[in-house]
């Protein structure tokens, strides 16, 4: 592959494709069964999962961190997990990391690095994966921060911010740098303010219109009840794997 | 005790011996592999992303900034104590001409790299160890991996390079201040009457060609080993570890690595 080549949406059919993929995991996490999921650009899939550990393992499986179980007879992996047309198992570490840079994630623990202030935490993935100038990134972050109800980019340490502001900051980080795929683990707290919920859905819709695919994992169906439309794929992630 | 009981005791004894034998070189081998990884990543221009540069600058500022005052204080004490005592007793024994060679061989070649390494370890290495340990146990490094950010690249590489640079920076400052203070102390007591230039000339004159490589190399590698050892010890913690277990382990590994580096360089350069 040419170093400077970029992938446009026409180059790959699905943003995320799990094709009979069996994860390499123990009995406590993701069940070792076949997973099938296809996600086109702009598509949104809802996955109901009440176990946060299992949900985290599933998103790790989608981003290639949890490998595919090898077939004892052939030695090859059982099924494939591809992102933007690229099979995780065939990518070397550097390319896999670059591809993960195109994915926006919301995780249960948020993963803030307490050594840096919040603005650096927000900009960190974009600074690492892109060559966009610092000023442009700050402008984009400020615009997103304001749309989520923050007065600007928060400059305190993550631990000094309120839970709500940390959530807002997490949204900003997730939507930064125009991701091609969003993996959202319980992105909505139903106890939060309605303005934040609306702002999140607005940004989500805007991202989908740009061609970003979305996997929305929630413990309650009611979380996406206001957003789901007929025809959208819905699954349940349980002890039998991903079930429609 | 019957045969099966004896066998169980021998079996558990051998298992303990095996565990010990396997655990001792494990970290050493990890260090060697990681050191090669740091060199490899440092030489690749694409590794120097903005996040790596930011982390490098932050750590260099912390290392040199916080270590500077400690190094000055220790250098002044060493200069007043060791240098003035050495000059006094050598003069008393009628061996004043040995002053330069003694100072270059003892202070610059042996004491300075170890003291600077210990200061780096105590002032900043333990902080690195705690930070990396906390990031590991809280799962933050896994989250970074999920974002496509390699923790080795953004934390271990810049921190190791920063400790290497600060090792030679603080080492040079230490050497100059210790020698200068030693001269000032002796001059004030009237033990030496020569100028500071002839005093420095004596020290430089007594240095062997290998010292010009060995001393900077000791400063550089002492710093590098502190950075690498603390980062890896922090990343090496398990779910069962806590501050009371991984801090002493990291400290002893750090001290050991400083001593091993210094002895190895002495042996290699001494045999040349």
Coordinates of N, CA and C in Angstrom, one line a residue, chain B residues 92-235:
Chain B
X92 N 48.9 16.8 53.3 CA 49.5 16.4 54.6 C 50.4 15.3 54.4
X93 N 50.1 14.4 53.5 CA 51.0 13.2 53.2 C 52.1 13.5 52.2
X94 N 52.1 14.8 51.8 CA 53.2 15.1 50.8 C 52.9 14.6 49.4
X95 N 51.6 14.4 49.1 CA 51.3 13.8 47.8 C 50.3 14.8 47.1
X96 N 50.6 16.0 47.2 CA 49.7 17.0 46.7 C 49.6 16.9 45.1
X97 N 50.7 16.4 44.5 CA 50.6 16.2 43.0 C 49.6 15.2 42.6
X98 N 49.2 14.4 43.5 CA 48.2 13.3 43.2 C 46.7 13.8 43.2
X99 N 46.6 15.1 43.6 CA 45.2 15.7 43.8 C 44.4 15.5 42.5
X100 N 44.9 15.9 41.4 CA 44.2 15.9 40.1 C 43.7 14.5 39.8
X101 N 44.6 13.5 39.9 CA 44.3 12.1 39.5 C 43.3 11.5 40.4
X102 N 43.4 11.9 41.7 CA 42.5 11.3 42.7 C 41.1 11.8 42.4
X103 N 41.0 13.2 42.2 CA 39.7 13.8 42.0 C 39.1 13.2 40.7
X104 N 39.9 13.1 39.6 CA 39.3 12.7 38.4 C 38.8 11.2 38.5
X105 N 39.6 10.4 39.2 CA 39.3 9.0 39.3 C 38.2 8.7 40.3
X106 N 38.2 9.4 41.4 CA 37.1 9.1 42.4 C 35.9 10.0 42.2
X107 N 36.1 11.3 42.1 CA 34.9 12.2 42.0 C 34.2 12.1 40.7
X108 N 34.9 12.4 39.6 CA 34.3 12.5 38.3 C 33.9 11.1 37.7
X109 N 34.8 10.2 37.9 CA 34.6 8.9 37.3 C 33.6 8.0 38.1
X110 N 33.7 8.0 39.4 CA 32.9 7.1 40.2 C 31.7 7.7 40.9
X111 N 32.0 8.7 41.7 CA 31.0 9.3 42.6 C 29.9 10.0 41.8
X112 N 30.3 10.9 40.9 CA 29.4 11.8 40.3 C 28.3 11.1 39.5
X113 N 28.6 10.1 38.6 CA 27.5 9.4 37.9 C 26.6 8.7 38.8
X114 N 27.1 8.1 39.9 CA 26.2 7.4 40.8 C 25.3 8.4 41.6
X115 N 25.9 9.4 42.1 CA 25.1 10.4 42.8 C 24.0 11.1 42.0
X116 N 24.4 11.4 40.7 CA 23.4 12.0 39.8 C 22.3 11.0 39.5
X117 N 22.7 9.8 39.3 CA 21.7 8.7 39.0 C 20.8 8.6 40.2
X118 N 21.3 8.6 41.4 CA 20.4 8.4 42.6 C 19.5 9.6 42.7
X119 N 20.0 10.8 42.5 CA 19.2 12.0 42.5 C 18.1 12.0 41.5
X120 N 18.4 11.5 40.3 CA 17.4 11.4 39.2 C 16.3 10.4 39.7
X121 N 16.8 9.3 40.2 CA 15.9 8.2 40.6 C 15.0 8.7 41.7
X122 N 15.6 9.4 42.7 CA 14.8 9.8 43.9 C 13.8 11.0 43.6
X123 N 14.3 12.0 42.8 CA 13.5 13.1 42.5 C 12.4 12.9 41.5
X124 N 12.8 12.2 40.4 CA 11.9 12.1 39.3 C 11.5 10.6 38.9
X125 N 12.5 9.7 39.1 CA 12.3 8.3 38.7 C 11.1 7.7 39.5
X126 N 11.1 8.0 40.8 CA 10.0 7.4 41.6 C 8.6 8.0 41.2
X127 N 8.7 9.3 40.8 CA 7.4 9.9 40.3 C 6.9 9.2 39.0
X128 N 7.9 9.0 38.2 CA 7.6 8.3 36.9 C 7.0 6.9 37.2
X129 N 7.6 6.2 38.1 CA 7.2 4.9 38.5 C 5.8 4.9 39.0
X130 N 5.5 5.9 39.9 CA 4.1 6.0 40.4 C 3.1 6.3 39.3
X131 N 3.5 7.3 38.5 CA 2.6 7.7 37.4 C 2.3 6.5 36.5
X132 N 3.3 5.8 36.1 CA 3.1 4.7 35.1 C 2.4 3.5 35.8
X133 N 2.7 3.3 37.1 CA 2.0 2.2 37.8 C 0.5 2.6 37.9
X134 N 0.2 3.8 38.2 CA -1.2 4.2 38.4 C -1.9 4.1 37.0
X135 N -1.3 4.6 36.0 CA -1.9 4.5 34.6 C -2.2 3.0 34.2
X136 N -1.2 2.2 34.6 CA -1.4 0.7 34.3 C -2.5 0.1 35.1
X137 N -2.5 0.3 36.4 CA -3.5 -0.4 37.2 C -4.9 0.2 37.0
X138 N -5.0 1.5 36.6 CA -6.3 2.1 36.3 C -6.9 1.8 34.9
X139 N -6.0 1.1 34.1 CA -6.5 0.7 32.8 C -6.4 1.8 31.8
X140 N -5.7 2.9 32.1 CA -5.6 4.0 31.2 C -4.7 3.7 30.0
X141 N -3.7 2.8 30.2 CA -2.9 2.5 29.1 C -3.7 1.6 28.0
X142 N -4.6 0.8 28.5 CA -5.4 0.0 27.6 C -6.3 1.0 26.8
X143 N -6.9 2.0 27.5 CA -7.7 2.9 26.8 C -6.9 3.6 25.7
X144 N -5.7 4.0 26.0 CA -4.9 4.7 25.0 C -4.6 3.8 23.8
X145 N -4.4 2.5 24.1 CA -4.2 1.5 23.0 C -5.4 1.5 22.1
X146 N -6.6 1.6 22.8 CA -7.9 1.5 22.0 C -8.0 2.7 21.1
X147 N -7.3 3.8 21.4 CA -7.4 5.0 20.6 C -6.3 5.0 19.6
X148 N -5.5 3.9 19.5 CA -4.4 3.8 18.6 C -3.2 4.6 19.0
X149 N -3.1 4.8 20.3 CA -1.9 5.5 20.8 C -1.0 4.5 21.6
X150 N 0.2 4.2 21.2 CA 1.0 3.2 21.8 C 1.7 3.8 23.1
X151 N 1.3 3.3 24.2 CA 1.9 3.8 25.5 C 3.4 3.8 25.5
X152 N 4.0 2.8 24.9 CA 5.5 2.7 24.8 C 6.0 4.0 24.1
X153 N 5.4 4.3 23.0 CA 5.9 5.5 22.2 C 5.6 6.8 22.9
X154 N 4.5 7.0 23.5 CA 4.2 8.3 24.1 C 4.6 8.5 25.5
X155 N 5.0 7.4 26.2 CA 5.4 7.5 27.6 C 6.9 7.1 27.8
X156 N 7.2 5.8 27.4 CA 8.5 5.3 27.7 C 9.6 5.9 26.9
X157 N 9.4 6.1 25.6 CA 10.4 6.7 24.7 C 10.8 8.1 25.1
X158 N 9.8 9.1 25.2 CA 10.2 10.4 25.6 C 10.8 10.5 27.0
X159 N 10.3 9.7 27.9 CA 10.8 9.8 29.3 C 12.2 9.3 29.4
X160 N 12.5 8.2 28.6 CA 13.9 7.7 28.7 C 14.8 8.7 28.0
X161 N 14.4 9.3 26.9 CA 15.3 10.3 26.3 C 15.5 11.5 27.2
X162 N 14.4 11.9 27.9 CA 14.5 13.0 28.8 C 15.4 12.7 29.9
X163 N 15.4 11.5 30.5 CA 16.3 11.2 31.6 C 17.7 11.1 31.1
X164 N 17.9 10.6 29.9 CA 19.2 10.6 29.3 C 19.8 11.9 29.2
X165 N 19.1 12.9 28.6 CA 19.6 14.2 28.4 C 19.8 14.9 29.8
X166 N 18.9 14.7 30.7 CA 19.1 15.4 32.0 C 20.2 14.7 32.8
X167 N 20.5 13.4 32.5 CA 21.6 12.8 33.2 C 22.9 13.5 32.9
X168 N 23.1 13.7 31.6 CA 24.4 14.4 31.3 C 24.4 15.9 31.7
X169 N 23.2 16.5 31.6 CA 23.2 17.9 32.0 C 23.5 18.1 33.5
X170 N 22.8 17.3 34.3 CA 22.9 17.4 35.7 C 24.3 16.9 36.1
X171 N 24.8 15.9 35.4 CA 26.2 15.4 35.7 C 27.2 16.4 35.5
X172 N 27.1 17.2 34.4 CA 28.1 18.2 34.1 C 28.0 19.3 35.2
X173 N 26.8 19.7 35.5 CA 26.6 20.7 36.5 C 27.2 20.3 37.8
X174 N 26.9 19.0 38.2 CA 27.4 18.5 39.4 C 29.0 18.5 39.5
X175 N 29.6 18.0 38.4 CA 31.1 17.9 38.4 C 31.7 19.3 38.5
X176 N 31.2 20.3 37.8 CA 31.8 21.6 37.8 C 31.6 22.2 39.2
X177 N 30.4 22.1 39.8 CA 30.2 22.7 41.1 C 31.0 22.0 42.2
X178 N 31.0 20.7 42.1 CA 31.8 20.0 43.2 C 33.3 20.3 43.1
X179 N 33.8 20.4 41.9 CA 35.2 20.7 41.8 C 35.5 22.2 42.2
X180 N 34.6 23.1 41.8 CA 34.7 24.5 42.1 C 34.6 24.7 43.6
X181 N 33.6 24.1 44.2 CA 33.4 24.3 45.7 C 34.6 23.7 46.5
X182 N 35.1 22.6 46.0 CA 36.3 22.0 46.6 C 37.5 23.0 46.6
X183 N 37.7 23.6 45.5 CA 38.8 24.5 45.3 C 38.6 25.7 46.3
X184 N 37.3 26.2 46.2 CA 37.0 27.4 47.1 C 37.3 27.1 48.6
X185 N 36.8 25.9 49.0 CA 37.0 25.5 50.4 C 38.5 25.5 50.8
X186 N 39.3 24.8 49.9 CA 40.7 24.7 50.2 C 41.4 26.1 50.1
X187 N 41.0 26.9 49.2 CA 41.6 28.2 49.0 C 41.4 29.1 50.2
X188 N 40.1 29.0 50.7 CA 39.8 29.8 51.9 C 40.6 29.4 53.1
X189 N 40.8 28.0 53.2 CA 41.6 27.5 54.4 C 43.1 27.7 54.1
X190 N 43.5 28.1 53.0 CA 44.9 28.3 52.6 C 45.6 27.0 52.3
X191 N 44.8 25.9 52.0 CA 45.4 24.6 51.7 C 46.0 24.6 50.3
X192 N 45.3 25.2 49.4 CA 45.9 25.4 48.0 C 46.2 26.8 47.8
X193 N 47.3 27.1 47.1 CA 47.7 28.5 46.8 C 47.7 28.7 45.3
X194 N 47.6 27.6 44.5 CA 47.6 27.8 43.0 C 46.2 28.3 42.6
X195 N 46.2 28.8 41.3 CA 45.0 29.4 40.8 C 44.0 28.3 40.5
X196 N 42.7 28.7 40.3 CA 41.7 27.7 40.0 C 42.0 27.0 38.6
X197 N 42.6 27.8 37.7 CA 42.9 27.2 36.4 C 43.9 26.1 36.5
X198 N 45.0 26.3 37.3 CA 46.0 25.3 37.4 C 45.4 24.1 38.2
X199 N 44.4 24.3 39.1 CA 43.7 23.2 39.8 C 42.9 22.4 38.8
X200 N 42.2 23.1 37.9 CA 41.4 22.4 36.9 C 42.3 21.7 35.9
X201 N 43.4 22.4 35.6 CA 44.4 21.8 34.7 C 45.0 20.5 35.2
X202 N 45.2 20.4 36.6 CA 45.7 19.2 37.2 C 44.7 18.1 37.0
X203 N 43.4 18.4 37.2 CA 42.3 17.4 37.1 C 42.3 16.9 35.7
X204 N 42.2 17.8 34.7 CA 42.1 17.4 33.3 C 43.3 16.7 32.9
X205 N 44.5 17.1 33.3 CA 45.8 16.5 32.9 C 45.8 15.0 33.4
X206 N 45.2 14.8 34.5 CA 45.3 13.4 35.1 C 44.2 12.5 34.5
X207 N 43.3 13.0 33.7 CA 42.3 12.2 33.1 C 42.9 11.4 31.9
X208 N 42.5 10.1 31.8 CA 42.9 9.3 30.7 C 42.0 9.5 29.5
X209 N 42.5 9.1 28.3 CA 41.6 9.3 27.1 C 40.3 8.6 27.3
X210 N 40.3 7.5 27.9 CA 39.0 6.7 28.0 C 38.0 7.4 28.9
X211 N 38.5 8.3 29.8 CA 37.6 9.1 30.7 C 36.7 10.0 29.9
X212 N 37.3 10.5 28.8 CA 36.5 11.5 28.0 C 35.3 10.8 27.3
X213 N 35.3 9.5 27.2 CA 34.2 8.7 26.7 C 33.4 8.1 27.9
X214 N 34.2 7.6 28.8 CA 33.5 6.8 29.9 C 32.7 7.7 30.8
X215 N 33.1 8.9 31.2 CA 32.4 9.7 32.1 C 31.1 10.2 31.5
X216 N 31.1 10.8 30.3 CA 29.8 11.2 29.7 C 28.9 10.0 29.4
X217 N 29.5 8.9 29.1 CA 28.7 7.7 28.8 C 28.0 7.2 30.1
X218 N 28.7 7.3 31.2 CA 28.1 6.9 32.5 C 26.9 7.8 32.9
X219 N 27.1 9.2 32.6 CA 26.0 10.1 32.9 C 24.8 9.8 32.0
X220 N 25.1 9.6 30.7 CA 24.0 9.3 29.8 C 23.3 8.0 30.1
X221 N 24.1 6.9 30.3 CA 23.4 5.6 30.5 C 22.8 5.5 31.9
X222 N 23.4 6.2 32.9 CA 22.7 6.2 34.2 C 21.3 6.8 34.1
X223 N 21.3 7.9 33.4 CA 20.0 8.6 33.2 C 19.0 7.7 32.5
X224 N 19.5 7.1 31.4 CA 18.7 6.3 30.5 C 18.1 5.1 31.3
X225 N 19.0 4.5 32.1 CA 18.6 3.3 32.8 C 17.6 3.6 33.9
X226 N 17.7 4.8 34.5 CA 16.7 5.3 35.5 C 15.3 5.4 34.9
X227 N 15.3 6.1 33.7 CA 14.1 6.4 33.0 C 13.4 5.1 32.6
X228 N 14.2 4.3 31.9 CA 13.6 3.0 31.3 C 13.2 2.1 32.5
X229 N 14.0 2.0 33.5 CA 13.7 1.1 34.6 C 12.4 1.5 35.3
X230 N 12.3 2.8 35.6 CA 11.1 3.2 36.3 C 9.8 3.1 35.5
X231 N 9.9 3.4 34.2 CA 8.8 3.3 33.3 C 8.3 1.9 33.2
X232 N 9.3 1.0 33.0 CA 9.0 -0.4 32.8 C 8.5 -1.1 34.1
X233 N 9.1 -0.7 35.2 CA 8.6 -1.2 36.5 C 7.2 -0.7 36.7
X234 N 6.9 0.5 36.3 CA 5.5 1.0 36.5 C 4.5 0.2 35.6
X235 N 4.9 -0.1 34.4 CA 4.1 -0.8 33.4 C 4.0 -2.3 33.8

